[in-house]
CSV table of C-alpha atoms in Angstrom, one decimal:
chain,number,residue,atom,x,y,z
A,1,MET,CA,99.9,12.1,-19.8
A,2,LYS,CA,96.4,11.0,-20.6
A,3,VAL,CA,96.5,7.7,-23.2
A,4,PRO,CA,94.1,9.0,-26.4
A,5,LYS,CA,91.1,7.2,-26.7
A,6,ARG,CA,90.0,5.2,-29.4
A,7,LEU,CA,87.8,7.3,-31.1
A,8,ARG,CA,83.7,6.1,-30.8
A,9,GLY,CA,82.3,4.1,-33.9
A,10,MET,CA,85.7,3.3,-34.4
A,11,GLU,CA,86.7,-0.7,-33.9
A,12,ASP,CA,89.9,-2.5,-32.6
A,13,GLN,CA,89.9,-5.8,-34.1
A,14,THR,CA,91.2,-9.1,-32.9
A,15,SER,CA,92.5,-12.3,-34.9
A,16,THR,CA,89.3,-14.2,-33.4
A,17,GLY,CA,86.6,-11.3,-35.4
A,18,ALA,CA,89.4,-10.9,-38.3
A,19,GLN,CA,89.6,-14.7,-39.3
A,20,ALA,CA,85.4,-14.7,-39.6
A,21,PHE,CA,85.8,-11.6,-41.2
A,22,SER,CA,88.1,-13.0,-43.7
A,23,ARG,CA,86.4,-16.1,-44.4
A,24,ALA,CA,83.1,-14.4,-45.3
A,25,THR,CA,84.7,-11.7,-47.7
A,26,ARG,CA,86.7,-15.0,-49.6
A,27,SER,CA,83.2,-16.9,-50.1
A,28,LEU,CA,81.3,-13.4,-50.6
A,29,GLY,CA,84.4,-12.4,-53.2
A,30,ASP,CA,84.1,-16.2,-54.9
A,31,LEU,CA,80.6,-15.7,-55.3
A,32,LEU,CA,81.5,-12.4,-57.3
A,33,ILE,CA,83.8,-13.7,-59.1
A,34,SER,CA,81.7,-16.7,-60.4
A,35,TYR,CA,79.6,-13.9,-61.4
A,36,GLY,CA,82.2,-12.3,-64.1
A,37,TYR,CA,83.1,-9.3,-61.9
A,38,ASN,CA,86.4,-8.1,-61.7
A,39,TYR,CA,88.0,-7.0,-58.2
A,40,ILE,CA,88.6,-2.9,-58.2
A,41,ASP,CA,89.7,-0.8,-55.5
A,42,THR,CA,89.4,2.9,-55.1
A,43,PRO,CA,91.3,5.8,-52.7
A,44,ILE,CA,89.8,6.0,-49.0
A,45,MET,CA,90.0,9.7,-49.8
A,46,GLU,CA,88.2,11.7,-52.7
A,47,GLU,CA,87.9,15.2,-53.9
A,48,THR,CA,84.3,16.1,-51.6
A,49,GLU,CA,82.5,17.3,-54.7
A,50,LEU,CA,82.4,14.1,-56.2
A,51,PHE,CA,80.1,12.5,-53.4
A,52,LEU,CA,77.9,16.1,-53.4
A,53,ARG,CA,77.5,16.1,-57.3
A,54,LYS,CA,74.6,13.2,-56.6
A,55,SER,CA,75.1,11.4,-53.7
A,56,GLY,CA,73.4,14.9,-51.6
A,57,GLY,CA,70.6,14.1,-49.4
A,58,GLU,CA,71.1,12.5,-45.9
A,59,LEU,CA,74.6,11.1,-46.9
A,60,ALA,CA,76.1,14.3,-47.3
A,61,LYS,CA,75.5,15.4,-43.9
A,62,ARG,CA,77.4,12.7,-42.5
A,63,MET,CA,80.7,12.9,-44.1
A,64,TYR,CA,84.1,13.1,-42.8
A,65,THR,CA,85.1,16.1,-44.6
A,66,PHE,CA,88.1,18.4,-44.3
A,67,THR,CA,90.5,20.4,-46.2
A,68,ASP,CA,93.9,19.0,-46.8
A,69,PRO,CA,97.3,20.9,-46.7
A,70,GLY,CA,97.0,21.6,-50.4
A,71,GLY,CA,93.9,23.6,-50.2
A,72,ARG,CA,91.3,21.1,-51.4
A,73,ARG,CA,88.4,20.0,-49.7
A,74,VAL,CA,88.6,16.3,-49.4
A,75,SER,CA,86.4,13.6,-47.9
A,76,LEU,CA,86.7,9.9,-46.4
A,77,ARG,CA,84.4,7.8,-48.9
A,78,PRO,CA,81.3,7.4,-47.4
A,79,GLU,CA,79.9,4.6,-50.0
A,80,PHE,CA,81.9,3.0,-53.1
A,81,THR,CA,79.5,3.5,-56.1
A,82,SER,CA,80.4,7.1,-57.0
A,83,SER,CA,84.3,6.3,-57.0
A,84,ILE,CA,84.0,3.4,-59.4
A,85,VAL,CA,82.2,5.8,-61.8
A,86,ARG,CA,84.9,8.2,-61.4
A,87,ALA,CA,87.3,5.3,-61.7
A,88,CYS,CA,85.3,4.6,-65.2
A,89,LEU,CA,85.1,7.7,-66.6
A,90,ASP,CA,89.0,8.2,-65.9
A,91,GLY,CA,89.5,5.4,-68.2
A,92,LEU,CA,89.9,2.4,-65.8
A,93,GLY,CA,88.9,-0.6,-67.5
A,94,SER,CA,88.5,-0.8,-71.1
A,95,ASP,CA,85.3,1.2,-72.7
A,96,VAL,CA,83.8,-1.8,-73.6
A,97,TYR,CA,80.0,-2.6,-72.2
A,98,PRO,CA,78.8,-3.8,-69.8
A,99,MET,CA,81.6,-3.4,-67.2
A,100,ARG,CA,81.1,-5.5,-64.0
A,101,TRP,CA,82.8,-4.7,-60.9
A,102,TRP,CA,83.2,-5.6,-57.1
A,103,TYR,CA,84.8,-4.5,-54.1
A,104,ALA,CA,85.3,-4.4,-50.5
A,105,GLY,CA,87.1,-2.0,-48.1
A,106,PRO,CA,86.0,0.3,-45.3
A,107,VAL,CA,83.5,3.3,-45.5
A,108,PHE,CA,83.0,6.3,-42.9
A,109,ARG,CA,80.1,7.9,-42.0
A,110,TYR,CA,79.4,10.1,-38.9
A,111,GLU,CA,75.9,8.5,-37.5
A,112,MET,CA,74.0,10.0,-35.3
A,113,ASP,CA,71.4,7.4,-34.4
A,114,ASN,CA,74.1,4.9,-34.1
A,115,ALA,CA,77.1,6.5,-32.6
A,116,ASN,CA,79.4,3.0,-32.6
A,117,LYS,CA,79.0,2.5,-36.3
A,118,ARG,CA,80.9,5.2,-38.1
A,119,GLN,CA,83.5,3.1,-39.8
A,120,PHE,CA,82.5,-0.1,-41.5
A,121,THR,CA,82.8,-1.8,-44.1
A,122,GLN,CA,81.0,-2.6,-47.3
A,123,MET,CA,81.4,-5.4,-50.1
A,124,GLY,CA,79.4,-4.9,-53.4
A,125,ALA,CA,79.4,-4.9,-57.1
A,126,GLU,CA,78.5,-2.5,-59.8
A,127,LEU,CA,77.3,-3.2,-63.3
A,128,LEU,CA,77.4,-0.6,-65.8
A,129,GLY,CA,76.2,0.1,-69.5
A,130,VAL,CA,73.0,-2.3,-69.1
A,131,ASP,CA,69.5,-1.4,-68.8
A,132,ASN,CA,66.9,-4.3,-68.4
A,133,ALA,CA,65.0,-6.2,-66.6
A,134,SER,CA,68.0,-8.8,-66.7
A,135,SER,CA,70.7,-6.6,-65.0
A,136,ASP,CA,68.2,-5.7,-62.5
A,137,ALA,CA,67.7,-9.2,-61.5
A,138,GLU,CA,71.2,-10.2,-62.0
A,139,VAL,CA,72.3,-7.7,-59.0
A,140,MET,CA,69.4,-8.5,-56.9
A,141,ALA,CA,70.1,-12.7,-57.1
A,142,MET,CA,74.0,-11.6,-56.3
A,143,ALA,CA,72.9,-9.6,-53.2
A,144,VAL,CA,70.6,-12.5,-51.7
A,145,GLU,CA,72.9,-15.4,-52.9
A,146,GLY,CA,75.7,-14.1,-51.0
A,147,LEU,CA,73.7,-14.0,-47.3
A,148,SER,CA,72.7,-17.3,-48.0
A,149,LYS,CA,76.1,-18.6,-48.5
A,150,LEU,CA,76.8,-16.8,-45.3
A,151,GLY,CA,74.1,-18.9,-43.6
A,152,VAL,CA,72.0,-15.8,-42.8
A,153,ALA,CA,68.3,-17.1,-42.6
A,154,GLN,CA,65.0,-15.5,-42.6
A,155,VAL,CA,66.2,-12.3,-44.9
A,156,ALA,CA,63.7,-10.2,-47.0
A,157,LEU,CA,64.2,-8.8,-50.1
A,158,VAL,CA,62.5,-5.1,-50.0
A,159,VAL,CA,61.8,-3.8,-53.5
A,160,GLY,CA,60.6,-0.4,-54.4
A,161,HIS,CA,61.1,2.2,-56.9
A,162,ILE,CA,62.1,5.7,-56.8
A,163,GLY,CA,61.6,6.0,-60.6
A,164,PHE,CA,57.8,4.8,-60.6
A,165,ILE,CA,57.3,7.5,-57.5
A,166,LEU,CA,59.0,10.3,-59.8
A,167,ALA,CA,56.7,9.3,-62.9
A,168,VAL,CA,53.5,9.6,-60.6
A,169,LEU,CA,55.0,13.0,-59.5
A,170,LYS,CA,55.6,14.3,-62.7
A,171,SER,CA,51.7,13.0,-64.2
A,172,GLN,CA,50.3,15.5,-61.7
A,173,ASN,CA,52.6,18.4,-63.2
A,174,VAL,CA,54.6,18.5,-59.5
A,175,SER,CA,57.5,20.9,-60.3
A,176,GLU,CA,61.3,19.4,-59.7
A,177,ARG,CA,61.9,21.5,-56.6
A,178,GLY,CA,58.4,19.8,-55.3
A,179,ARG,CA,59.4,16.4,-56.4
A,180,ILE,CA,62.6,16.9,-54.2
A,181,PHE,CA,60.6,18.1,-51.3
A,182,LEU,CA,58.1,15.2,-51.8
A,183,ILE,CA,60.5,12.5,-51.8
A,184,ASN,CA,62.4,13.7,-49.0
A,185,SER,CA,58.8,13.6,-47.2
A,186,ILE,CA,58.0,10.3,-47.9
A,187,PRO,CA,58.8,8.8,-44.2
A,188,GLU,CA,55.9,11.7,-43.0
A,189,LEU,CA,53.8,10.7,-45.5
A,190,GLN,CA,53.7,6.6,-44.2
A,191,LEU,CA,52.6,8.1,-40.8
A,192,GLY,CA,49.1,8.8,-41.9
A,193,ALA,CA,46.8,11.7,-41.2
A,194,SER,CA,49.0,13.7,-39.0
A,195,GLY,CA,52.2,13.2,-41.4
A,196,LEU,CA,50.4,14.3,-44.7
A,197,GLU,CA,49.0,17.7,-42.7
A,198,GLU,CA,52.4,18.4,-41.4
A,199,VAL,CA,54.0,18.0,-45.2
A,200,LYS,CA,51.5,20.2,-46.7
A,201,LYS,CA,51.8,22.9,-43.7
A,202,ARG,CA,55.7,22.8,-44.7
A,203,ALA,CA,55.2,23.2,-48.6
A,204,GLU,CA,53.1,26.0,-47.8
A,205,VAL,CA,55.3,28.0,-46.0
A,206,LEU,CA,57.6,27.1,-48.5
A,207,GLY,CA,55.7,28.5,-51.4
A,208,LEU,CA,56.1,24.6,-53.6
A,209,SER,CA,52.2,24.8,-54.1
A,210,GLY,CA,50.7,28.4,-55.0
A,211,SER,CA,50.9,30.8,-57.0
A,212,ASP,CA,53.7,33.4,-57.5
A,213,GLU,CA,51.6,36.2,-58.2
A,214,ARG,CA,50.5,38.5,-55.5
A,215,THR,CA,47.5,39.4,-54.6
A,216,ASP,CA,45.6,42.4,-55.4
A,217,SER,CA,43.6,42.1,-52.2
A,218,SER,CA,43.8,45.1,-49.4
A,219,ALA,CA,41.8,43.9,-46.7
A,220,GLN,CA,43.5,43.2,-43.6
A,221,SER,CA,44.1,39.8,-42.3
A,222,ASP,CA,43.5,38.8,-38.8
A,223,TYR,CA,46.3,35.9,-39.5
A,224,GLU,CA,49.3,36.3,-36.8
A,225,PRO,CA,52.2,34.2,-38.2
A,226,ASP,CA,54.5,32.0,-36.2
A,227,ILE,CA,57.9,32.8,-36.9
A,228,GLU,CA,59.2,30.5,-34.8
A,229,THR,CA,57.3,27.5,-36.3
A,230,MET,CA,58.1,28.7,-39.5
A,231,LYS,CA,61.6,29.0,-38.8
A,232,ASN,CA,61.6,25.1,-37.9
A,233,TYR,CA,59.8,24.1,-41.0
A,234,ILE,CA,62.7,25.7,-42.8
A,235,THR,CA,65.5,24.2,-41.1
A,236,ARG,CA,64.0,20.7,-41.5
A,237,THR,CA,64.4,21.1,-45.6
A,238,THR,CA,67.3,21.5,-47.8
A,239,ALA,CA,68.6,23.6,-50.0
A,240,ALA,CA,67.2,22.2,-52.9
A,241,GLU,CA,64.0,21.9,-51.5
A,242,ARG,CA,64.0,25.6,-50.6
A,243,GLY,CA,65.7,27.0,-53.9
A,244,VAL,CA,66.8,30.2,-54.4
A,245,ARG,CA,64.5,31.9,-52.0
A,246,GLY,CA,65.7,33.6,-49.1
A,247,MET,CA,63.8,33.0,-45.5
A,248,GLU,CA,62.4,36.5,-46.1
A,249,GLU,CA,61.1,35.8,-49.5
A,250,ILE,CA,59.6,32.6,-48.2
A,251,TRP,CA,58.3,34.3,-45.5
A,252,ASP,CA,56.5,37.2,-47.3
A,253,ARG,CA,55.3,34.3,-49.7
A,254,PHE,CA,53.5,32.3,-47.3
A,255,THR,CA,51.9,35.6,-45.5
A,256,ARG,CA,50.6,36.4,-48.4
A,257,LYS,CA,49.1,32.7,-49.2
A,258,GLN,CA,47.9,32.9,-45.9
A,259,GLU,CA,46.0,36.3,-46.5
A,260,SER,CA,44.4,34.9,-49.8
A,261,GLU,CA,43.6,31.7,-48.3
A,262,SER,CA,45.1,30.1,-51.2
A,263,PRO,CA,43.5,26.3,-51.5
A,264,PHE,CA,47.0,24.5,-53.0
A,265,GLU,CA,44.4,22.4,-54.6
A,266,LYS,CA,46.7,20.6,-57.2
A,267,PHE,CA,50.0,20.1,-54.9
A,268,ASN,CA,47.5,18.8,-52.2
A,269,ALA,CA,46.0,16.7,-54.4
A,270,ALA,CA,49.0,15.2,-55.6
A,271,THR,CA,50.7,14.5,-52.2
A,272,GLU,CA,47.7,12.9,-50.9
A,273,LEU,CA,47.7,10.8,-54.4
A,274,LEU,CA,51.5,10.0,-53.4
A,275,GLN,CA,50.7,9.1,-49.4
A,276,ARG,CA,48.4,6.4,-51.0
A,277,VAL,CA,51.1,5.1,-53.0
A,278,VAL,CA,53.8,4.9,-50.4
A,279,GLN,CA,51.3,3.2,-47.8
A,280,ILE,CA,51.1,-0.1,-50.2
A,281,LYS,CA,53.4,-2.9,-49.1
A,282,GLY,CA,52.9,-6.2,-49.2
A,283,LYS,CA,54.0,-9.4,-51.5
A,284,LYS,CA,54.5,-8.8,-55.0
A,285,SER,CA,51.3,-9.7,-56.6
A,286,ASN,CA,49.0,-7.7,-53.4
A,287,ALA,CA,51.2,-5.1,-53.5
A,288,LEU,CA,51.3,-4.3,-57.9
A,289,GLN,CA,47.3,-5.2,-57.7
A,290,ALA,CA,46.7,-2.5,-55.2
A,291,VAL,CA,48.9,0.5,-57.1
A,292,LYS,CA,47.1,-0.4,-60.4
A,293,GLU,CA,43.4,0.3,-58.6
A,294,LEU,CA,44.3,3.8,-58.1
A,295,GLY,CA,44.1,4.8,-61.5
A,296,LEU,CA,47.3,6.0,-62.5
A,297,PRO,CA,48.1,7.7,-65.7
A,298,LYS,CA,50.2,5.4,-68.4
A,299,ASP,CA,53.1,7.0,-67.8
A,300,PRO,CA,53.5,6.1,-64.2
A,301,LEU,CA,51.9,2.2,-65.5
A,302,LYS,CA,54.8,1.9,-67.9
A,303,VAL,CA,57.2,2.2,-65.4
A,304,LEU,CA,55.6,-0.2,-63.3
A,305,SER,CA,55.5,-2.8,-66.3
A,306,ARG,CA,59.7,-2.5,-66.5
A,307,PHE,CA,59.1,-3.4,-62.6
A,308,GLU,CA,57.0,-6.2,-63.1
A,309,GLU,CA,59.7,-7.7,-65.7
A,310,SER,CA,62.7,-7.5,-63.3
A,311,PHE,CA,60.7,-9.6,-60.6
A,312,GLU,CA,59.8,-11.9,-63.8
A,313,ALA,CA,63.8,-11.9,-64.4
A,314,PHE,CA,64.7,-12.3,-60.9
A,315,GLU,CA,62.6,-15.5,-60.1
A,316,GLN,CA,64.6,-17.2,-62.6
A,317,TYR,CA,67.2,-17.3,-60.5
A,318,GLY,CA,64.9,-19.8,-58.2
A,319,LEU,CA,66.6,-18.6,-54.8
A,320,ASP,CA,64.6,-18.6,-51.4
A,321,VAL,CA,63.7,-15.3,-50.3
A,322,ASP,CA,60.6,-13.5,-48.8
A,323,VAL,CA,60.0,-10.6,-51.5
A,324,VAL,CA,58.0,-8.0,-50.7
A,325,ILE,CA,57.3,-4.5,-52.4
A,326,ASP,CA,57.5,-1.5,-50.4
A,327,PHE,CA,56.6,1.8,-52.3
A,328,GLY,CA,57.7,3.9,-49.7
A,329,LEU,CA,60.9,2.3,-49.6
A,330,VAL,CA,63.3,5.1,-49.8
A,331,ARG,CA,67.5,5.0,-49.4
A,332,GLY,CA,69.9,7.8,-48.1
A,333,VAL,CA,71.6,8.4,-51.2
A,334,ALA,CA,70.1,11.0,-53.7
A,335,TYR,CA,71.5,9.3,-56.9
A,336,TYR,CA,69.1,6.2,-57.0
A,337,SER,CA,67.1,6.8,-60.3
A,338,ASP,CA,64.7,3.9,-60.7
A,339,LEU,CA,64.6,0.1,-59.1
A,340,ILE,CA,65.8,0.5,-55.5
A,341,PHE,CA,66.2,-2.5,-52.5
A,342,ASP,CA,66.9,-3.6,-49.2
A,343,LEU,CA,68.1,-6.6,-47.5
A,344,MET,CA,66.1,-6.7,-44.3
A,345,TRP,CA,66.8,-9.2,-41.4
A,346,PRO,CA,65.2,-11.0,-39.6
A,347,ASN,CA,62.0,-10.3,-41.7
A,348,ALA,CA,60.6,-6.8,-43.6
A,349,GLU,CA,60.7,-5.1,-40.6
A,350,GLY,CA,64.2,-5.5,-39.7
A,351,GLU,CA,67.5,-4.0,-39.8
A,352,SER,CA,69.1,-3.7,-43.3
A,353,LEU,CA,71.9,-5.5,-43.8
A,354,GLY,CA,72.7,-3.8,-47.3
A,355,GLY,CA,71.0,-2.6,-50.5
A,356,GLY,CA,71.5,-1.0,-53.6
A,357,GLY,CA,69.5,0.1,-56.4
A,358,ARG,CA,70.1,2.1,-60.2
A,359,TYR,CA,71.4,4.9,-61.0
A,360,ASN,CA,71.6,5.7,-64.3
A,361,GLY,CA,72.1,9.5,-64.1
A,362,LEU,CA,75.4,9.4,-61.9
A,363,ALA,CA,78.1,9.1,-64.4
A,364,GLN,CA,76.9,12.8,-66.0
A,365,ALA,CA,76.0,13.8,-62.7
A,366,ILE,CA,80.0,13.9,-61.7
A,367,GLY,CA,80.9,15.2,-65.3
A,368,GLY,CA,80.6,12.5,-67.8
A,369,SER,CA,79.5,13.2,-71.5
A,370,GLU,CA,76.8,11.0,-71.0
A,371,SER,CA,74.6,9.2,-69.6
A,372,ILE,CA,75.7,5.2,-68.3
A,373,PRO,CA,73.0,2.7,-67.2
A,374,ALA,CA,74.1,1.1,-63.9
A,375,ILE,CA,72.8,-0.7,-61.4
A,376,GLY,CA,74.8,-2.0,-57.9
A,377,PHE,CA,74.7,-3.2,-54.3
A,378,ALA,CA,76.7,-3.5,-51.1
A,379,TRP,CA,76.2,-5.8,-48.2
A,380,SER,CA,77.1,-4.1,-44.7
A,381,LEU,CA,79.8,-6.6,-44.1
A,382,ASP,CA,79.7,-6.1,-39.9
A,383,ASP,CA,76.2,-6.5,-39.8
A,384,ALA,CA,76.0,-9.7,-41.9
A,385,VAL,CA,79.5,-11.3,-40.4
A,386,LEU,CA,77.7,-10.7,-36.7
A,387,VAL,CA,74.3,-12.6,-38.3
A,388,SER,CA,76.0,-15.4,-40.1
A,389,SER,CA,76.0,-19.2,-38.9
A,390,ASP,CA,79.9,-19.0,-39.4
A,391,GLN,CA,80.3,-22.4,-39.5
A,392,THR,CA,77.7,-22.6,-42.2
A,393,ILE,CA,79.4,-20.6,-44.8
A,394,THR,CA,78.7,-22.2,-48.3
A,395,GLY,CA,80.1,-22.1,-51.9
A,396,GLU,CA,82.6,-23.9,-54.3
A,397,THR,CA,86.1,-22.6,-54.5
A,398,ILE,CA,86.5,-20.8,-57.7
A,399,ASN,CA,89.0,-22.9,-59.6
A,400,SER,CA,91.7,-20.8,-61.0
A,401,LYS,CA,92.5,-23.5,-64.1
A,402,ALA,CA,88.8,-23.4,-65.2
A,403,ASN,CA,87.6,-21.8,-68.4
A,404,ASN,CA,86.3,-18.3,-67.8
A,405,LEU,CA,82.9,-18.5,-69.7
A,406,LEU,CA,80.0,-16.0,-71.6
A,407,ILE,CA,76.7,-17.7,-71.4
A,408,ARG,CA,74.1,-16.6,-74.2
A,409,PRO,CA,70.6,-17.3,-74.6
A,410,LEU,CA,69.8,-17.7,-78.7
A,411,ASN,CA,66.6,-15.7,-77.8
A,412,GLU,CA,64.4,-14.7,-75.0
A,413,ALA,CA,62.8,-17.8,-74.7
A,414,ALA,CA,66.3,-19.6,-74.2
A,415,SER,CA,66.6,-17.1,-71.1
A,416,GLY,CA,65.5,-19.9,-68.4
A,417,CYS,CA,67.7,-22.5,-69.7
A,418,ALA,CA,70.6,-20.3,-70.2
A,419,LEU,CA,70.2,-19.3,-66.3
A,420,GLN,CA,70.2,-22.8,-65.6
A,421,GLU,CA,73.3,-23.8,-67.4
A,422,VAL,CA,74.6,-20.6,-65.4
A,423,ARG,CA,74.1,-22.2,-62.2
A,424,LYS,CA,75.3,-25.6,-63.6
A,425,GLN,CA,78.7,-24.0,-64.3
A,426,ARG,CA,79.5,-21.7,-61.3
A,427,ASP,CA,78.4,-24.9,-59.0
A,428,VAL,CA,81.6,-26.5,-60.7
A,429,GLY,CA,83.6,-23.7,-60.1
A,430,LYS,CA,83.7,-21.8,-63.1
A,431,ILE,CA,83.6,-17.9,-63.8
A,432,VAL,CA,80.5,-17.1,-65.7
A,433,SER,CA,79.4,-14.1,-67.3
A,434,PHE,CA,75.7,-14.4,-68.2
A,435,ASP,CA,74.6,-12.0,-71.8
A,436,MET,CA,72.0,-9.5,-71.2
A,437,THR,CA,72.2,-7.8,-74.0
A,438,GLY,CA,71.2,-9.9,-76.7
A,439,ILE,CA,73.9,-9.3,-78.7
A,440,SER,CA,75.1,-11.5,-82.1
A,441,LEU,CA,77.6,-14.5,-81.8
A,442,GLU,CA,80.2,-12.2,-83.2
A,443,LYS,CA,79.5,-9.4,-81.2
A,444,ALA,CA,79.7,-12.3,-78.0
A,445,LEU,CA,82.9,-13.2,-79.3
A,446,ALA,CA,84.6,-9.8,-79.5
A,447,TYR,CA,83.2,-9.0,-76.3
A,448,ALA,CA,84.7,-12.3,-74.5
A,449,VAL,CA,88.2,-11.4,-76.3
A,450,SER,CA,88.2,-7.8,-74.6
A,451,GLN,CA,87.3,-9.3,-71.6
A,452,GLY,CA,89.6,-12.3,-71.5
A,453,ILE,CA,87.0,-15.0,-71.7
A,454,ASP,CA,87.9,-18.4,-72.8
A,455,GLN,CA,84.4,-19.8,-74.1
A,456,VAL,CA,81.0,-18.6,-75.2
A,457,LEU,CA,78.0,-21.0,-74.9
A,458,THR,CA,75.1,-20.2,-76.8
A,459,VAL,CA,72.3,-22.2,-75.1
A,460,ASP,CA,68.6,-22.4,-77.1
A,461,GLU,CA,65.3,-22.9,-75.5
A,462,ASN,CA,65.7,-26.8,-75.3
A,463,GLY,CA,68.6,-26.6,-73.2
A,464,LEU,CA,71.0,-27.5,-76.1
A,465,VAL,CA,74.7,-25.6,-75.8
A,466,ILE,CA,77.0,-24.8,-78.3
A,467,GLU,CA,80.4,-24.0,-77.3
A,468,GLU,CA,82.5,-21.3,-79.3
A,469,ASN,CA,86.3,-21.3,-78.3
A,470,VAL,CA,87.6,-17.8,-78.2
A,471,ARG,CA,91.4,-18.6,-78.3
């Protein structure tokens, strides 16, 4: 009888590999705990609908999905974020925000391009209930600092902003369906003139850029449609891009537009503007200046202003990392709404060791009664361990007897000094949550009680620390 073979993309692990993995997990776990994050574990298998509600995009095509014996459609988790938001909506933990969670475990994706990597380990964190520059900065800082603790050198933090892209398209009056189509087309737009023309043609086929009115012209057209070409375009688009139109209706609209020689000027102008935006990539100051020179309307510029604030807050952490802005950055999960980032190694053009972003609409999308602002990230732990300097894993072990602290700046001007105090306390093994909400001392003490925190430290702009015992 033939011995069953290991499934491709699923790995067996010996004690040697497991030890390196365990050391890395312990070091990164200590880091996340030191930031005040609590561990959460979610089921490996969930209802498929949970991941389809907002994850969508490329991820939906790569899920391991089947019908269980009870007749339910279920999937092995392709990522953690949706499950953690679902757990919070189910009542896990308190209803006091911000919530900080960290996790580690296997995820499953049917990768076609990299068939040797279909089960892998993600480790990361989610911060729920806060939407400001400080929360963006904290999550990016943890992501970068973790790789540093593993001894991974030459990491680049590549940052984009899907919310800015959406604001640009909305300012050009592009429909929601058109926005989905163009965001999915960003990789092609980055290819230059050939990609631009390809995107324009496909938009025309899908009826995204012309009038819905039927032409009264009775003139016969010399245009001979190539149905095979049209089918190729259609099969490369998602249902969200096509909308409710069937193949026949799309074809009818396409031929009518060809016959009337409609110019599609507005949509094409928006597409050309988007191409100029997504080709901007470089150091922070250069990239921001380049996008400002495009003469964009005020709404996209307002989003850009918050983007800059997030960078200023991140810089207060004093981390040694190469930061690159890439306005063409897209990630394979559709729930991202604003800032997104990748951790690239050995440089900005290398391979991703993880990434994350803001997903403010996910809670409502999966059934929550209201929107919950949130941001998170994950390391691809297998890849990170592979390129780490295992012997150089650094960081103080968490002192289980040390006080659990909440450190708050007295005012906005005190944020830098407060973060210095945060680093000082974490360096000696203490667990420190940083208050980024600007709440009063009274509310900070109430929050500390709800989270089991022992002390609240208030830091002023001169670095003076005032301690308040919670219990």
